[in-house]
Short mmCIF file of C-alpha atoms in Angstrom, two decimals:
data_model
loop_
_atom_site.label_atom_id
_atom_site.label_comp_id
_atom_site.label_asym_id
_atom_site.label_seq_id
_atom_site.Cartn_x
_atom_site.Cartn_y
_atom_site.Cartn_z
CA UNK A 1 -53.27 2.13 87.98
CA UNK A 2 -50.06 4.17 86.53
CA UNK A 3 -52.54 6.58 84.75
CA UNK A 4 -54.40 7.30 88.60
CA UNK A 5 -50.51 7.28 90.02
CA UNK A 6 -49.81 9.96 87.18
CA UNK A 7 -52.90 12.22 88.01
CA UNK A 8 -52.10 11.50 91.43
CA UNK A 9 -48.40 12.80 91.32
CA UNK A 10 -49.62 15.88 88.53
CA UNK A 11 -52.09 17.04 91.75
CA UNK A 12 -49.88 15.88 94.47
CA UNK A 13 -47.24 18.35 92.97
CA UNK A 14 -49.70 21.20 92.77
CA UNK A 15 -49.32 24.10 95.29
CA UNK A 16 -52.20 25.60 97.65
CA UNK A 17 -55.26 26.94 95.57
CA UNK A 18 -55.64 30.49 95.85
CA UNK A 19 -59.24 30.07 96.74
CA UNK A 20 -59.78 27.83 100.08
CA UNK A 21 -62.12 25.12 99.15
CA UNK A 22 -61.23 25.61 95.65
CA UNK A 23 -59.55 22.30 94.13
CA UNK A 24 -55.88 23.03 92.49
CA UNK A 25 -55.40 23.84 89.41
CA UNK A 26 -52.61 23.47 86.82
CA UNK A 27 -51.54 26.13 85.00
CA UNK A 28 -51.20 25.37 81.26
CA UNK A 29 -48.23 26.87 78.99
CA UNK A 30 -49.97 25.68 75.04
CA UNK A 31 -46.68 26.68 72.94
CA UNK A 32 -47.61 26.17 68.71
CA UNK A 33 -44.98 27.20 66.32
CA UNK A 34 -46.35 27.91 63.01
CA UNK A 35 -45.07 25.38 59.88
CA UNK A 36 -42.73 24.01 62.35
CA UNK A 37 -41.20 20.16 60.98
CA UNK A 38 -39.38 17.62 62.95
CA UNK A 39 -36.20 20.10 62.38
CA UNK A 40 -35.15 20.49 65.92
CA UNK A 41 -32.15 18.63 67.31
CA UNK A 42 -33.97 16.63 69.61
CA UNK A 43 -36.14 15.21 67.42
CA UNK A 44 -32.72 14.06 65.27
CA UNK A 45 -31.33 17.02 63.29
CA UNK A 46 -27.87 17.43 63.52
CA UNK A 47 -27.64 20.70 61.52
CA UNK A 48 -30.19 22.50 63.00
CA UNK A 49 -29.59 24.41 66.26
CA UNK A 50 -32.25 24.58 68.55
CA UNK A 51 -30.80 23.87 71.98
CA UNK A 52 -33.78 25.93 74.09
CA UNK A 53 -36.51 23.00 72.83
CA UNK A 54 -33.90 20.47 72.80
CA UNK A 55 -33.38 21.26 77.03
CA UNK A 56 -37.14 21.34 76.67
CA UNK A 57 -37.65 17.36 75.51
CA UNK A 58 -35.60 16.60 77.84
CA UNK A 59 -37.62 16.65 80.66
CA UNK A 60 -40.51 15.90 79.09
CA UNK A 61 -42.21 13.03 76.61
CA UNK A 62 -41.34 13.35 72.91
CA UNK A 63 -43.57 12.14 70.58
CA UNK A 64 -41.96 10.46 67.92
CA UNK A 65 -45.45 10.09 65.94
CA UNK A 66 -48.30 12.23 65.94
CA UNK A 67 -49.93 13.22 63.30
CA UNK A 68 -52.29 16.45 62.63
CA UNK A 69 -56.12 16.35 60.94
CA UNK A 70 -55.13 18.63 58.15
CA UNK A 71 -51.56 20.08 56.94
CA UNK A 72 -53.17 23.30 56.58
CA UNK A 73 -52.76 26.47 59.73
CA UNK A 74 -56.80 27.32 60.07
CA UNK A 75 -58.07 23.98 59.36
CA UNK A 76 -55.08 22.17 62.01
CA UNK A 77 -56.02 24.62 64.70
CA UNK A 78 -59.51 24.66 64.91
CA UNK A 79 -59.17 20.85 64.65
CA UNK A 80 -57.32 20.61 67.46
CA UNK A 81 -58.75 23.57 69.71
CA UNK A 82 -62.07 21.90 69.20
CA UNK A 83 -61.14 18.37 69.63
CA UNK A 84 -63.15 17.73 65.97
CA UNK A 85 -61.81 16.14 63.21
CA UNK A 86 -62.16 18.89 59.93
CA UNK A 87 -64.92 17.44 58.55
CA UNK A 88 -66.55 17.80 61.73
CA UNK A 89 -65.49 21.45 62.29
CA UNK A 90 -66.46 22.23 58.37
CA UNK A 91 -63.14 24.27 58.45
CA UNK A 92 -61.12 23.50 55.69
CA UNK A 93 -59.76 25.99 54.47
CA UNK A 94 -57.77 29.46 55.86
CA UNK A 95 -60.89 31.60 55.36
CA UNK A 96 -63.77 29.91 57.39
CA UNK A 97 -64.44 31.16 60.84
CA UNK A 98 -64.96 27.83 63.31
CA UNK A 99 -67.74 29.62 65.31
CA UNK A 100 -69.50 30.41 61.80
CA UNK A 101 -69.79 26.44 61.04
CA UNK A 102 -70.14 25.62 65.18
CA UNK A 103 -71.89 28.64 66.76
CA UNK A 104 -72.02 26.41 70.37
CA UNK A 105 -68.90 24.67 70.00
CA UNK A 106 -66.77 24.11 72.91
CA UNK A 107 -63.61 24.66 72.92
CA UNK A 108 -60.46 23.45 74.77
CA UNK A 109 -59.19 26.93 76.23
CA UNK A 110 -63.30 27.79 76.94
CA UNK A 111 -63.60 24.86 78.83
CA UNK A 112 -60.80 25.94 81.27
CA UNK A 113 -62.09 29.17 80.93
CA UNK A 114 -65.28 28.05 82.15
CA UNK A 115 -63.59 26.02 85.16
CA UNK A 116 -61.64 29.05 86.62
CA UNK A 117 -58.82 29.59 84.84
CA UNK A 118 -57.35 32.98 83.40
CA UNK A 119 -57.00 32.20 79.17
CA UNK A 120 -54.74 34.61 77.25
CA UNK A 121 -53.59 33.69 73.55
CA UNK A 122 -50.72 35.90 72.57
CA UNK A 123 -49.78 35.52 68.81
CA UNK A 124 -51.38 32.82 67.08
CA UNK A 125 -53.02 29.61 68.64
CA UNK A 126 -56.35 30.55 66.51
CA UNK A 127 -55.70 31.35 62.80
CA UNK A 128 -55.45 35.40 62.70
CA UNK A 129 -57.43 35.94 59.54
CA UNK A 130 -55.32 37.88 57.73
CA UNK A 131 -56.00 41.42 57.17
CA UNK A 132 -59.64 41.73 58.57
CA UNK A 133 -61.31 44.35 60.44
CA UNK A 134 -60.83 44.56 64.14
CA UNK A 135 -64.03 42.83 64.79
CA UNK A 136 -63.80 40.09 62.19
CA UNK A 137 -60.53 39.42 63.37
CA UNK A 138 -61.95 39.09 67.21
CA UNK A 139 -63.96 36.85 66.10
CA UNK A 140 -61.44 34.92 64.17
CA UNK A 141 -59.13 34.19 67.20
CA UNK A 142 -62.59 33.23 69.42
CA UNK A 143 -61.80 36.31 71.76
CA UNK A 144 -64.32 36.56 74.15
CA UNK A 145 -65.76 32.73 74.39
CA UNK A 146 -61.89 31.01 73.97
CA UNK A 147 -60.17 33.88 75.64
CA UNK A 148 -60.27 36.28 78.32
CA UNK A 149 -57.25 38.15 76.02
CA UNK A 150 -56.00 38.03 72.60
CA UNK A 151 -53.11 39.57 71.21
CA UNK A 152 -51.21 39.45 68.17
CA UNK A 153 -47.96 41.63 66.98
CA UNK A 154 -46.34 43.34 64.34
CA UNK A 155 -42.54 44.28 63.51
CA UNK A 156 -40.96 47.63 64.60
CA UNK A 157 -39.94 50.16 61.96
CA UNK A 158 -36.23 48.79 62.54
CA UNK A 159 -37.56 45.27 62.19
CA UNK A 160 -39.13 46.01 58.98
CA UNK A 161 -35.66 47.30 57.22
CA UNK A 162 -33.89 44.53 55.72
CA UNK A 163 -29.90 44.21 55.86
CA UNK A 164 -30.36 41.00 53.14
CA UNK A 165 -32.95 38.90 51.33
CA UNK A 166 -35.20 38.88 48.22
CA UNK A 167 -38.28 36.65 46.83
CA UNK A 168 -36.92 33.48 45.63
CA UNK A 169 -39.46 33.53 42.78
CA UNK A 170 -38.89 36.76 41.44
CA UNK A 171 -42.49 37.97 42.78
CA UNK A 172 -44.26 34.52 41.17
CA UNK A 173 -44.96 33.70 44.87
CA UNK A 174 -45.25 36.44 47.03
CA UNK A 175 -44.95 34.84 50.31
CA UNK A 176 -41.59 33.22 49.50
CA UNK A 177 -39.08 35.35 49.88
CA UNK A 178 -36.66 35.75 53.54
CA UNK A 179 -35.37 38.88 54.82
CA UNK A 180 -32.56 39.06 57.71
CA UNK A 181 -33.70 41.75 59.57
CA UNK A 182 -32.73 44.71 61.44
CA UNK A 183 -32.69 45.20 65.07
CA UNK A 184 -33.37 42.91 67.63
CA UNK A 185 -35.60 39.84 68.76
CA UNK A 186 -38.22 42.05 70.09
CA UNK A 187 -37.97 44.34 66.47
CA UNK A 188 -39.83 41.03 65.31
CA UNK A 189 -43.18 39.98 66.48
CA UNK A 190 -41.92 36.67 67.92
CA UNK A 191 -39.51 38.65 70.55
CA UNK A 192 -42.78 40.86 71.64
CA UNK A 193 -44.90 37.50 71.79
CA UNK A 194 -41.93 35.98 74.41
CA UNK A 195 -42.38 39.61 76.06
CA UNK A 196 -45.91 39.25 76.77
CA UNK A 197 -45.75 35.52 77.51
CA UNK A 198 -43.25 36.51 80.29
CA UNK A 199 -45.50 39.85 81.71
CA UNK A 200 -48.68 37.83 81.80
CA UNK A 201 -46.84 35.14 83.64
CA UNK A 202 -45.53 37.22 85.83
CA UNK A 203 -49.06 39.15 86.45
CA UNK A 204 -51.24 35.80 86.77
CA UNK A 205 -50.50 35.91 90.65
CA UNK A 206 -51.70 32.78 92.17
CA UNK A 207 -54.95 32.26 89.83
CA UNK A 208 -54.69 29.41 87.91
CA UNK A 209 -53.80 30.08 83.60
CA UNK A 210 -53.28 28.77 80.62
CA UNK A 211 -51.81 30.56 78.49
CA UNK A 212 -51.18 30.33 74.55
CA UNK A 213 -47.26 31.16 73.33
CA UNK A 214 -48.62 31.12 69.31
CA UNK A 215 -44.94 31.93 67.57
CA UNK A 216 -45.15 33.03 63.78
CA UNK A 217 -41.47 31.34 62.77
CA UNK A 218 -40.77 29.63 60.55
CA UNK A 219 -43.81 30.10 58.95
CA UNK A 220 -42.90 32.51 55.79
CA UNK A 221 -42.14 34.99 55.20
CA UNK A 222 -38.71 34.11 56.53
CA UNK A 223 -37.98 37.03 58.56
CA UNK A 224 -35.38 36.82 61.46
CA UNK A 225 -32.32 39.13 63.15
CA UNK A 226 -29.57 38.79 61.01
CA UNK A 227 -27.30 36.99 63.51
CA UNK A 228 -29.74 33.67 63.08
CA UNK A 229 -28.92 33.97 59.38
CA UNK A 230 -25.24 33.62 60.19
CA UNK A 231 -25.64 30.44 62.36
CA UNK A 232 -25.79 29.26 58.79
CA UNK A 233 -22.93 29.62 56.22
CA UNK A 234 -25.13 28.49 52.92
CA UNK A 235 -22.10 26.29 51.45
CA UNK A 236 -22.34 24.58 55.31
CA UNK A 237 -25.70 23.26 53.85
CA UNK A 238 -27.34 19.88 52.38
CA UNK A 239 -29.99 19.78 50.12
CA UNK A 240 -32.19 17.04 50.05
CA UNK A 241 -32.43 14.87 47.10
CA UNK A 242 -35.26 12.55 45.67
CA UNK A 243 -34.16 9.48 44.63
CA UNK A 244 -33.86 8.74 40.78
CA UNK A 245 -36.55 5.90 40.79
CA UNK A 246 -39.00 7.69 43.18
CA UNK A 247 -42.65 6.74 42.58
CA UNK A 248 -43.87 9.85 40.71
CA UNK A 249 -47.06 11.76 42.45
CA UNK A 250 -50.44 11.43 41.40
CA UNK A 251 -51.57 14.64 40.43
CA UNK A 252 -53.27 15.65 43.42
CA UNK A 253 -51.02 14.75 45.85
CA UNK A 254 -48.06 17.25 44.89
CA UNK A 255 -46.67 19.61 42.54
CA UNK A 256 -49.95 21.51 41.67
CA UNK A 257 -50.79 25.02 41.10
CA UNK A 258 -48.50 28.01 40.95
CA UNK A 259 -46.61 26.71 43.87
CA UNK A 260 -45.62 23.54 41.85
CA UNK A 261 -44.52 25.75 38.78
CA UNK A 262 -42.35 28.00 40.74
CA UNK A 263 -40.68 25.40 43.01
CA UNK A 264 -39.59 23.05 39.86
CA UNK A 265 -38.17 26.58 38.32
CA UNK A 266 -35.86 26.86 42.10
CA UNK A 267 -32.05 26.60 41.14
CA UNK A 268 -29.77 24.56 44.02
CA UNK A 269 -28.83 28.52 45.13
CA UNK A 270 -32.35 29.11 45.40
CA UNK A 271 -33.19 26.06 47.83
CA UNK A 272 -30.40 26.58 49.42
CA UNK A 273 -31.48 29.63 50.05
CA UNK A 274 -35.09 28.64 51.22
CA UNK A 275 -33.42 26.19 53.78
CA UNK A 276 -31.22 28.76 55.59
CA UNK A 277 -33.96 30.35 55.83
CA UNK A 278 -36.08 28.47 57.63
CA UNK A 279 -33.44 26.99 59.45
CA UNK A 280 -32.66 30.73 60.86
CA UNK A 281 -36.78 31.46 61.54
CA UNK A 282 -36.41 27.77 63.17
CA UNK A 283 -33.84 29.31 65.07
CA UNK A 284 -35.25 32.83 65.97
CA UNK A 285 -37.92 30.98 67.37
CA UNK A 286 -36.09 28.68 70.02
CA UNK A 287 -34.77 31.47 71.74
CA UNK A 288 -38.03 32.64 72.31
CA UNK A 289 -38.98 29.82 73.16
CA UNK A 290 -36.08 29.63 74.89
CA UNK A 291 -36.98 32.93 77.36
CA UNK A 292 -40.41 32.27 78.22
CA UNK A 293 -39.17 28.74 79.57
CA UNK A 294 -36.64 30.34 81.71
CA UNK A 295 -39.24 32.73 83.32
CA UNK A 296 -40.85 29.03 84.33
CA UNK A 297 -37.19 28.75 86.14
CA UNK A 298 -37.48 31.74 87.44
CA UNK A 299 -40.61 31.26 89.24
CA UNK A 300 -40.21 27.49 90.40
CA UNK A 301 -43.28 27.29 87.93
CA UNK A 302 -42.44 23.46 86.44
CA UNK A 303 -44.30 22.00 89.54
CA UNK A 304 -47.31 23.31 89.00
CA UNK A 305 -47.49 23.60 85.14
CA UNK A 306 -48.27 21.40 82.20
CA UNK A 307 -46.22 22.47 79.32
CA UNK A 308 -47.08 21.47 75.91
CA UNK A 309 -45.02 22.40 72.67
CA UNK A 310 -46.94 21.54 68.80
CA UNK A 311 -46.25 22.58 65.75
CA UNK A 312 -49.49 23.18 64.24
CA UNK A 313 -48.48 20.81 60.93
CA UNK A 314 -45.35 19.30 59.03
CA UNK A 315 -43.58 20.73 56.38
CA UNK A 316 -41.43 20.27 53.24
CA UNK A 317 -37.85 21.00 52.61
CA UNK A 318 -37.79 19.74 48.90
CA UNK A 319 -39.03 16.06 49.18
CA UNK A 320 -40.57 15.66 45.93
CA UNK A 321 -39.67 19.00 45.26
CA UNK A 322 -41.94 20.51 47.23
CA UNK A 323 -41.10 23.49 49.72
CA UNK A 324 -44.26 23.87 51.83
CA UNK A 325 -47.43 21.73 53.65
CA UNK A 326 -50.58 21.06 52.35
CA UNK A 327 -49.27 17.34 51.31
CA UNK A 328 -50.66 14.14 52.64
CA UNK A 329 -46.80 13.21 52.79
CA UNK A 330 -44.94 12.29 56.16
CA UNK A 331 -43.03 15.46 55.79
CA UNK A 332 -46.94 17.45 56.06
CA UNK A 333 -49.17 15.35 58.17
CA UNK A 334 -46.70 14.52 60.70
CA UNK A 335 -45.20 17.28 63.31
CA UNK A 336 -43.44 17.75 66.83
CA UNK A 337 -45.65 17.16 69.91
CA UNK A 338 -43.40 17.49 73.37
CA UNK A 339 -45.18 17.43 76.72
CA UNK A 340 -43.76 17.87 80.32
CA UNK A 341 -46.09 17.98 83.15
CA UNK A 342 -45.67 17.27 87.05
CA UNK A 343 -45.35 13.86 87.54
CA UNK A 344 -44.65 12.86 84.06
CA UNK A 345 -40.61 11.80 84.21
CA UNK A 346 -38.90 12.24 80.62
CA UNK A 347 -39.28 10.00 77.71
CA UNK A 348 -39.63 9.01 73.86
CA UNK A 349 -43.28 7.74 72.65
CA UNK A 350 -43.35 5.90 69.29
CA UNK A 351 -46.84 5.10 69.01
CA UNK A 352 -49.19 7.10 67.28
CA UNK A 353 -51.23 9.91 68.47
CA UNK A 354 -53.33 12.50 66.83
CA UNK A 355 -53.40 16.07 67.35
CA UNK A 356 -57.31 16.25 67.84
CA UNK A 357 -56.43 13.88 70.80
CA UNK A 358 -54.98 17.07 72.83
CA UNK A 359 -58.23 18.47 73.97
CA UNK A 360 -59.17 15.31 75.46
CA UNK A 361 -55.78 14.85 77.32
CA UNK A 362 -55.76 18.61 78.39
CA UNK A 363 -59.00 17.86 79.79
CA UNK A 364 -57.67 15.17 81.83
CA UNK A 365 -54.51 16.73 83.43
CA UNK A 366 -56.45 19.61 84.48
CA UNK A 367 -59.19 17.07 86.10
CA UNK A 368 -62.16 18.91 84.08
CA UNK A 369 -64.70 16.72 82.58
CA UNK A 370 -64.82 17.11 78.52
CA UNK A 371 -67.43 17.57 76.61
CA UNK A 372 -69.23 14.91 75.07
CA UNK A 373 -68.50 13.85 71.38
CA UNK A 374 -64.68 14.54 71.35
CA UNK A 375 -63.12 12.68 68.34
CA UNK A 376 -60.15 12.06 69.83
CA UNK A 377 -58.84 10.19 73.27
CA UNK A 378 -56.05 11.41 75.83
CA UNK A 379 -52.89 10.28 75.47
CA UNK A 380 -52.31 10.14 79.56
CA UNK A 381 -51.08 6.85 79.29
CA UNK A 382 -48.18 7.66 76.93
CA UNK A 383 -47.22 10.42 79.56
CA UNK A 384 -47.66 7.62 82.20
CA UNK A 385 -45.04 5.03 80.33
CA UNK A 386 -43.85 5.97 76.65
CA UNK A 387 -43.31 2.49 75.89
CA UNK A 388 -47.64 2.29 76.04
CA UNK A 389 -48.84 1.79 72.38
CA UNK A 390 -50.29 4.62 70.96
CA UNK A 391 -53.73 4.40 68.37
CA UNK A 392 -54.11 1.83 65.74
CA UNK A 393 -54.22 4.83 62.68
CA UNK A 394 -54.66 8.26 62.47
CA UNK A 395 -56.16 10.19 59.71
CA UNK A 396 -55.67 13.34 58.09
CA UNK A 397 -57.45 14.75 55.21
CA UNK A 398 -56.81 17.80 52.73
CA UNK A 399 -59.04 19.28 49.71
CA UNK A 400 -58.56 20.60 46.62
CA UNK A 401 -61.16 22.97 45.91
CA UNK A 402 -64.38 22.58 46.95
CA UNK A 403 -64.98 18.83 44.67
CA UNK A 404 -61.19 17.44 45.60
CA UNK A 405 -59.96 16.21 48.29
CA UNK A 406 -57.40 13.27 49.73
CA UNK A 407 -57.58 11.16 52.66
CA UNK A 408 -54.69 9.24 54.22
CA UNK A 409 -54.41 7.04 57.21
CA UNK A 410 -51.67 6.19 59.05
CA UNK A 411 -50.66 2.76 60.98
CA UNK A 412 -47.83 1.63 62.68
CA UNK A 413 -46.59 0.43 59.27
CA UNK A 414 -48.12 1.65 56.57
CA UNK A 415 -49.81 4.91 54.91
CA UNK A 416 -52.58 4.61 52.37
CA UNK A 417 -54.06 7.75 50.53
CA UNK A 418 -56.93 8.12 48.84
CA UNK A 419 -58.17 10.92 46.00
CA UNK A 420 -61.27 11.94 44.67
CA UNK A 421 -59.76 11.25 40.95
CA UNK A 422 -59.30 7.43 41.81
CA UNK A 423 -55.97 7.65 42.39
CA UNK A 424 -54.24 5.41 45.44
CA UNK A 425 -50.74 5.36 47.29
CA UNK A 426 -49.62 2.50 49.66
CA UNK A 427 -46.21 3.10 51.81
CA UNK A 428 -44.74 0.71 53.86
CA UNK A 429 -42.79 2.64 56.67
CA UNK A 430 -41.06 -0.52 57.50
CA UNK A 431 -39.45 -0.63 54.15
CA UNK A 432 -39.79 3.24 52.90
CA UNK A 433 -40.16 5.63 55.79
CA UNK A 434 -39.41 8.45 53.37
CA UNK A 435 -42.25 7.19 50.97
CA UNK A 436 -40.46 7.20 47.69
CA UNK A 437 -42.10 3.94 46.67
CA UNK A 438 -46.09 3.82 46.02
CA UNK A 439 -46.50 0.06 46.55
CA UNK A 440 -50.30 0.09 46.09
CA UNK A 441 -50.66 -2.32 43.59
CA UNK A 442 -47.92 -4.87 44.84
CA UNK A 443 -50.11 -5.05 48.86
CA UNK A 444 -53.51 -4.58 46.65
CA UNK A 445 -55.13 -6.94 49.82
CA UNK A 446 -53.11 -4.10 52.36
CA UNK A 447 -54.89 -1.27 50.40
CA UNK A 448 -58.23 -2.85 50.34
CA UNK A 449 -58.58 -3.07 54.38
CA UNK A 450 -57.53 0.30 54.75
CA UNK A 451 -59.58 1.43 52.23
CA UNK A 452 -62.13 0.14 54.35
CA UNK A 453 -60.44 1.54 57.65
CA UNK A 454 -60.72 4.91 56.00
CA UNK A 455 -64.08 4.67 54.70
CA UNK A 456 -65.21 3.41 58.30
CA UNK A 457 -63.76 6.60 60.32
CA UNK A 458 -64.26 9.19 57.92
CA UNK A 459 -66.53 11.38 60.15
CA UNK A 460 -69.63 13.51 58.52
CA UNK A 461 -70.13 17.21 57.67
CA UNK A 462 -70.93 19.40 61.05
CA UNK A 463 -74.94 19.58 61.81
CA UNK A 464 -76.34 22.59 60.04
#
């Protein structure tokens, strides 16, 4: 009965279609921040300063857990787009193309599409591809079937001179280096993105949209105005520290690679570095955020739009020395998921929910019927009453090459991992939430059932 009252209220609090005869429609404002963590203030930070997303929760439902398919950009987005769990999609990786693995796949944005609404994606929702041809790159982002628009931005010439920054691996890692910036927000290709966000708002008229607000901070390089940099005097920082008697890592699970080699070579000044850093990109990007929301202000938009902010994985900030994803950690698998909608009245949800459960809960707010196999299930009654429980698990999965891989699910208590080399982790959240202590072989009987668990819901490769 709440969840009808909820759809009832969402529908209730839509204006007038455009068309007469036409049923309303919500428009849709899909905000993903690239390698964005729980590092926001209203998720608990108190160093951080993000008051734009912070205003943002507030009238909205903050998920406390949810957790995405894989801790990797490509292989998280076209997971969630799709409403497919990776090893459904056969993307994962940053190089594989979802429509080359599932030609007839539907996705969320194509479904509205296909029901009347206007779909723009400006920045990145899709992975971008890197530096591919025009074409290829179309492709990539699903122009055409996803969108009716796709656009994604570069810095200015001022944006690209630095007043400050370096690599902090002296060129062993090429993407990890920061650079405050010159000029101004819109010097940086997160200001344009909030530009265009606000100009296609304002030329949607009265036809129904949803639009994609795909910000590139804090993802790295960490790039920002200079003035975001100063929010953050470096001796004003923390670091994070391990405890001495940590459970060490299998081998899989962390550390690997060049990455591993250059982040246990990272002095304090170095990481200290890093975190201003990101803290500034995390910055940078709330006032964008910050200006697209206002527009919604501007327009008397909030009773007629579902507004959903993601970050499109988790991320480290030196737990277990690590200073990136990819992990099947807490810190990786687990990321920010707000949602405000008509008729949903503000609140925290603790239970669990998965990322590839978006498509189906899209679905539902915008009263469009899904298509059939979804992996996941709307989360409509969390945005009815918060105190709801969420899933029993979630799972999330990464590889290692094409023979490796881990899998890890994820209860109310406990997270047990999995690797192709035999090796096994066990964390009880109750006890541990940071997991510092692998308890696998003191809860052997815990392991074994979700062993099994895993095993169970472990979906199969896509259909050839």
């Amino acid at each position: 009965m709440k969840r009808l009252l909820l759809l009832a209220s969402l529908f209730s609090a839509i204006s007038a279609p455009a068309v007469p005869g036409q049923a309303a429609k919500p428009n849709v404002l899909f905000i993903v921040v690239d390698d964005l963590r729980d590092t926001l203030g209203c998720y608990g930070n108190a160093v951080v300063k993000t008051p734009h997303v912070d205003r943002f929760a507030a009238r909205g439902v903050r998920f406390e857990r949810a957790y995405v398919q894989y801790p990797v950009c490509n292989p998280s987005r076209s997971s969630f787009l799709a409403g497919l769990r990776p090893d459904q999609t056969g993307v994962l990786d940053n190089h594989t193309v979802l429509r080359d693995r599932l030609p007839d796949v539907i996705t969320f944005p194509q479904l509205l599409k296909q029901h009347g609404w206007h779909t723009a994606a400006l920045g990145k929702i899709f992975h971008l591809g890197g530096g591919r041809s025009a074409e290829a790159r179309a492709r990539f982002v699903d122009l055409g079937a996803s969108w009716h628009e796709a656009r994604d931005f570069a810095p200015t010439e001022i944006g690209r001179r630095k007043s400050a920054g370096r690599n902090l691996t002296g060129g062993a890692l090429s993407w990890c280096a920061w650079a405050a910036a010159e000029g101004g927000d819109e010097d940086q290709p997160d200001g344009q993105i909030a530009r265009a966000v606000i100009a296609a708002i304002d030329q949607a008229g009265d036809r129904p949209w949803l639009i994609g607000a795909g910000f590139m901070k804090p993802h790295d390089p960490f790039i920002a105005p200079q003035r975001y940099f100063d929010l953050y005097p470096p001796e004003s920082l923390t670091l994070h520290r391990d405890p001495a008697d940590q459970t060490p890592a299998p081998p899989l699970a962390v550390g690997f690679g060049a990455f591993g080699q250059a982040f246990a070579e990272f002095t304090d000044a170095e990481r200290r570095e890093f975190l201003r850093a990101y803290l500034a990109c995390t910055s940078f990007m709330d006032a964008q955020v910050g200006r697209v929301l206002a527009e919604l202000d501007r327009r008397q938009l909030w009773d007629r739009t579902v507004v959903i902010f993601v970050g499109d994985h988790g991320y480290h900030l030196g737990e277990r020395d690590w200073w990136n994803k990819n992990t099947l950690f807490e810190r990786s698998c687990r990321a920010p998921l707000i949602v405000a909608a008509p008729g949903v009245r503000p609140g925290v949800a603790r239970g669990l929910v998965e990322f590839v459960d978006l498509f189906p809960t899209i679905a539902e707010l915008c009263g469009v019927p899904p298509p059939a196999g979804l992996a996941g299930q709307s989360f409509c009654p969390l945005l009815t009453d918060p105190s709801n429980p969420g899933k029993p698990a979630a799972l999330t999965v990464v590889t290692r090459g094409p023979d490796r891989r881990g899998d890890s699910i994820r209860t109310d208590r406990w997270r047990y991992t999995q690797w192709s080399d035999g090796a096994r982790e066990l964390y009880d959240h109750d006890a541990d939430p940071e997991e510092t202590k692998n308890v696998v072989d003191q809860y052997a009987d815990v392991a074994a059932r979700l062993g099994e668990r895993l095993e169970a819901k472990r979906p199969g490769p896509p259909s050839e």
